[in-house]
Amino acid sequence: MSWEEVDKGWGDQAHVWASIMEPRWWPEFDAVLRATEVGQGTNYLDIACGSGFMINMAARRGAQAHGLDASGRLLTLAKRRTPGADIRHGDMNALPWSNETFDVATSCRGIWGPNQEAVVEAARVLKPGGCLGLSFFSAGRESSQIGKAFHAIRRISEHEIEWSQQLGEIGLEGRAEEMCENAGLVPRDRQAVQFDLEGADIEHEIRAWMSAGPAWMAIQERGAEEVESSIREELSQLEEPGIGVRTQVQIEYVVATKPT
Ligand SMILES: C[S@@+](CC[C@H](N)C(=O)[O-])C[C@H]1O[C@@H](n2cnc3c(N)ncnc32)[C@H](O)[C@@H]1O
């Protein structure tokens, strides 16, 4: 799929992603913003920024916030969230900023296994001494609680079986670090952050997952009803009376510096 087509999947339920899915990842955004020391006056870029929750968190810390995503409909919401930020529509493999512009660039589950070129682009726009924060699912997510959501989609979608494996390879030991080194960056030790995705009930959970790009692909292949019932079957196992559906997730991240 070319970057111009990304909005078909990610944009279809953009308002749902923005309001009930993206905010649930705040512990990951917080960990990466802390590790990259985003604060007052940081010239900051979020790559594949989605509907811009992380951009908003960075702007509240005093950063000059910028973002880029391929989904125009997600970006409409990102701009609404943080009107003062510089938010652009485009491809992470061809960033529309000059060399050595940013102190910090991040990408949370936006750059994946096959996206070496995007890491090279991120390195290009960093100032010497600047850093890239990259976060991704820990390898082994298949057997974790978050794996249930991906399994629900993958088991009914031919496209997602193969594609999701390639995407997830960034979580393999040493792979993200290697991608940074290939781009001339110097990675520090990998860190991890754990949290629960909180859903009020199974209907809330289904709505949240149906708004993600991979679900859209599966919906095209098998229809919304089948995708919905597959998600219901997997995630209702996590529902607890009076608690809702809590799904444990483990994210890992690497911070890599551009040599001076
Ligand atoms: C899993 S979402 C992550 C979004 C956001 N970082 C977050 O944490 O909520 C992946 C994002 O990558 C974007 N994307 C996919 N391919 C892209 C490309 N070639 N260039 C820019 N953005 C892309 C999608 O539109 C989507 O917003």
GROMACS .gro file of N, CA, C and O and ligand atoms in nm, residues 1-4 6-7 10-11 17 21-23 25 28-29 46-54 68-72 74 90-93 107-112 115 137 212-214, ligand 1:
model
  207
    1MET      N    1   0.085  -0.121   0.000
    1MET     CA    2   0.000   0.000   0.000
    1MET      C    3   0.088   0.126   0.000
    1MET      O    4   0.181   0.135   0.080
    2SER      N    5   0.062   0.220  -0.090
    2SER     CA    6   0.144   0.342  -0.093
    2SER      C    7   0.097   0.436   0.019
    2SER      O    8  -0.014   0.421   0.071
    3TRP      N    9   0.180   0.535   0.051
    3TRP     CA   10   0.143   0.622   0.162
    3TRP      C   11   0.016   0.701   0.133
    3TRP      O   12  -0.060   0.732   0.224
    4GLU      N   13  -0.010   0.727   0.005
    4GLU     CA   14  -0.131   0.804  -0.030
    4GLU      C   15  -0.258   0.725   0.002
    4GLU      O   16  -0.365   0.782   0.016
    6VAL      N   17  -0.291   0.526   0.272
    6VAL     CA   18  -0.298   0.495   0.415
    6VAL      C   19  -0.428   0.548   0.478
    6VAL      O   20  -0.488   0.484   0.564
    7ASP      N   21  -0.473   0.664   0.431
    7ASP     CA   22  -0.592   0.726   0.490
    7ASP      C   23  -0.718   0.640   0.473
    7ASP      O   24  -0.811   0.650   0.554
   10TRP      N   25  -0.673   0.418   0.792
   10TRP     CA   26  -0.659   0.488   0.921
   10TRP      C   27  -0.759   0.602   0.937
   10TRP      O   28  -0.788   0.645   1.049
   11GLY      N   29  -0.812   0.651   0.823
   11GLY     CA   30  -0.899   0.769   0.832
   11GLY      C   31  -1.046   0.738   0.850
   11GLY      O   32  -1.123   0.823   0.894
   17TRP      N   33  -1.070   0.664   1.670
   17TRP     CA   34  -0.928   0.646   1.708
   17TRP      C   35  -0.883   0.761   1.799
   17TRP      O   36  -0.823   0.740   1.903
   21MET      N   37  -0.915   0.548   2.130
   21MET     CA   38  -0.801   0.457   2.119
   21MET      C   39  -0.669   0.529   2.152
   21MET      O   40  -0.596   0.491   2.242
   22GLU      N   41  -0.641   0.635   2.080
   22GLU     CA   42  -0.508   0.697   2.095
   22GLU      C   43  -0.476   0.744   2.238
   22GLU      O   44  -0.365   0.720   2.286
   23PRO      N   45  -0.572   0.806   2.311
   23PRO     CA   46  -0.537   0.856   2.445
   23PRO      C   47  -0.496   0.744   2.541
   23PRO      O   48  -0.427   0.770   2.639
   25TRP      N   49  -0.280   0.527   2.511
   25TRP     CA   50  -0.137   0.494   2.503
   25TRP      C   51  -0.051   0.599   2.572
   25TRP      O   52   0.070   0.603   2.554
   28GLU      N   53   0.295   0.530   2.731
   28GLU     CA   54   0.404   0.513   2.633
   28GLU      C   55   0.454   0.650   2.587
   28GLU      O   56   0.576   0.677   2.586
   29PHE      N   57   0.362   0.741   2.554
   29PHE     CA   58   0.402   0.874   2.508
   29PHE      C   59   0.483   0.946   2.617
   29PHE      O   60   0.586   1.008   2.591
   46ASP      N   61   0.697   1.463   1.580
   46ASP     CA   62   0.643   1.327   1.596
   46ASP      C   63   0.608   1.272   1.458
   46ASP      O   64   0.530   1.332   1.384
   47ILE      N   65   0.670   1.158   1.425
   47ILE     CA   66   0.656   1.096   1.293
   47ILE      C   67   0.547   0.989   1.299
   47ILE      O   68   0.549   0.905   1.389
   48ALA      N   69   0.454   0.993   1.202
   48ALA     CA   70   0.334   0.906   1.204
   48ALA      C   71   0.256   0.939   1.332
   48ALA      O   72   0.229   0.853   1.415
   49CYS      N   73   0.220   1.065   1.343
   49CYS     CA   74   0.165   1.121   1.468
   49CYS      C   75   0.019   1.088   1.489
   49CYS      O   76  -0.037   1.120   1.595
   50GLY      N   77  -0.046   1.024   1.392
   50GLY     CA   78  -0.187   0.990   1.408
   50GLY      C   79  -0.271   1.114   1.434
   50GLY      O   80  -0.253   1.219   1.371
   51SER      N   81  -0.360   1.107   1.533
   51SER     CA   82  -0.446   1.221   1.564
   51SER      C   83  -0.382   1.314   1.667
   51SER      O   84  -0.449   1.400   1.725
   52GLY      N   85  -0.252   1.295   1.693
   52GLY     CA   86  -0.173   1.399   1.757
   52GLY      C   87  -0.179   1.410   1.908
   52GLY      O   88  -0.148   1.515   1.964
   53PHE      N   89  -0.213   1.301   1.978
   53PHE     CA   90  -0.217   1.309   2.125
   53PHE      C   91  -0.078   1.339   2.181
   53PHE      O   92  -0.061   1.420   2.272
   54MET      N   93   0.025   1.274   2.123
   54MET     CA   94   0.161   1.293   2.174
   54MET      C   95   0.212   1.434   2.143
   54MET      O   96   0.284   1.494   2.224
   68LEU      N   97   0.382   1.471   1.155
   68LEU     CA   98   0.354   1.430   1.018
   68LEU      C   99   0.282   1.296   1.019
   68LEU      O  100   0.316   1.208   1.099
   69ASP      N  101   0.183   1.283   0.933
   69ASP     CA  102   0.114   1.155   0.917
   69ASP      C  103   0.061   1.146   0.774
   69ASP      O  104   0.045   1.247   0.706
   70ALA      N  105   0.035   1.021   0.733
   70ALA     CA  106  -0.016   1.000   0.598
   70ALA      C  107  -0.168   1.006   0.593
   70ALA      O  108  -0.225   1.009   0.484
   71SER      N  109  -0.234   1.004   0.707
   71SER     CA  110  -0.380   1.005   0.707
   71SER      C  111  -0.433   1.147   0.726
   71SER      O  112  -0.424   1.204   0.836
   72GLY      N  113  -0.489   1.203   0.621
   72GLY     CA  114  -0.542   1.340   0.627
   72GLY      C  115  -0.652   1.353   0.730
   72GLY      O  116  -0.663   1.455   0.798
   74LEU      N  117  -0.695   1.174   1.012
   74LEU     CA  118  -0.641   1.178   1.148
   74LEU      C  119  -0.580   1.316   1.175
   74LEU      O  120  -0.592   1.370   1.284
   90GLY      N  121   0.194   1.384   0.485
   90GLY     CA  122   0.302   1.337   0.399
   90GLY      C  123   0.347   1.197   0.437
   90GLY      O  124   0.285   1.128   0.518
   91ASP      N  125   0.461   1.161   0.378
   91ASP     CA  126   0.516   1.026   0.391
   91ASP      C  127   0.638   1.031   0.483
   91ASP      O  128   0.727   1.114   0.465
   92MET      N  129   0.643   0.939   0.579
   92MET     CA  130   0.757   0.939   0.672
   92MET      C  131   0.890   0.907   0.601
   92MET      O  132   0.996   0.931   0.657
   93ASN      N  133   0.882   0.857   0.478
   93ASN     CA  134   1.005   0.827   0.403
   93ASN      C  135   1.057   0.949   0.326
   93ASN      O  136   1.159   0.940   0.256
  107SER      N  137   0.875   0.840   1.721
  107SER     CA  138   0.769   0.769   1.650
  107SER      C  139   0.723   0.654   1.737
  107SER      O  140   0.801   0.566   1.772
  108CYS      N  141   0.596   0.658   1.777
  108CYS     CA  142   0.540   0.554   1.863
  108CYS      C  143   0.454   0.461   1.779
  108CYS      O  144   0.348   0.502   1.729
  109ARG      N  145   0.500   0.341   1.761
  109ARG     CA  146   0.432   0.240   1.677
  109ARG      C  147   0.397   0.297   1.540
  109ARG      O  148   0.296   0.263   1.481
  110GLY      N  149   0.483   0.386   1.490
  110GLY     CA  150   0.461   0.445   1.358
  110GLY      C  151   0.565   0.395   1.260
  110GLY      O  152   0.539   0.377   1.142
  111ILE      N  153   0.688   0.374   1.311
  111ILE     CA  154   0.796   0.316   1.230
  111ILE      C  155   0.807   0.169   1.272
  111ILE      O  156   0.813   0.139   1.391
  112TRP      N  157   0.805   0.079   1.172
  112TRP     CA  158   0.801  -0.065   1.198
  112TRP      C  159   0.917  -0.134   1.128
  112TRP      O  160   0.999  -0.070   1.063
  115ASN      N  161   1.060  -0.037   0.784
  115ASN     CA  162   1.072   0.108   0.759
  115ASN      C  163   1.211   0.167   0.784
  115ASN      O  164   1.222   0.278   0.838
  137PHE      N  165   0.600  -0.258   1.992
  137PHE     CA  166   0.559  -0.369   2.077
  137PHE      C  167   0.678  -0.459   2.105
  137PHE      O  168   0.757  -0.488   2.014
  212ALA      N  169  -0.879   0.089   1.411
  212ALA     CA  170  -0.737   0.080   1.374
  212ALA      C  171  -0.720   0.033   1.229
  212ALA      O  172  -0.803  -0.043   1.177
  213GLY      N  173  -0.613   0.078   1.166
  213GLY     CA  174  -0.585   0.044   1.026
  213GLY      C  175  -0.593  -0.106   0.996
  213GLY      O  176  -0.657  -0.146   0.898
  214PRO      N  177  -0.530  -0.193   1.078
  214PRO     CA  178  -0.534  -0.337   1.047
  214PRO      C  179  -0.677  -0.393   1.044
  214PRO      O  180  -0.708  -0.481   0.963
  261LIG     C1  181  -0.037   0.257   1.499
  261LIG     S1  182  -0.072   0.418   1.436
  261LIG     C2  183   0.021   0.515   1.551
  261LIG     C3  184  -0.026   0.657   1.555
  261LIG     C4  185   0.029   0.738   1.674
  261LIG     N1  186   0.173   0.743   1.672
  261LIG     C5  187  -0.021   0.679   1.804
  261LIG     O1  188   0.061   0.632   1.882
  261LIG     O2  189  -0.143   0.678   1.827
  261LIG     C6  190   0.025   0.423   1.287
  261LIG     C7  191   0.018   0.556   1.212
  261LIG     O3  192   0.110   0.553   1.103
  261LIG     C8  193   0.056   0.630   0.998
  261LIG     N2  194   0.129   0.595   0.874
  261LIG     C9  195   0.129   0.476   0.809
  261LIG     N3  196   0.212   0.481   0.702
  261LIG    C10  197   0.265   0.607   0.700
  261LIG    C11  198   0.359   0.674   0.614
  261LIG     N4  199   0.415   0.613   0.508
  261LIG     N5  200   0.393   0.802   0.643
  261LIG    C12  201   0.336   0.866   0.749
  261LIG     N6  202   0.247   0.808   0.833
  261LIG    C13  203   0.212   0.679   0.809
  261LIG    C14  204  -0.092   0.596   1.001
  261LIG     O4  205  -0.172   0.690   0.935
  261LIG    C15  206  -0.117   0.592   1.153
  261LIG     O5  207  -0.155   0.719   1.202
   0.00000   0.00000   0.00000
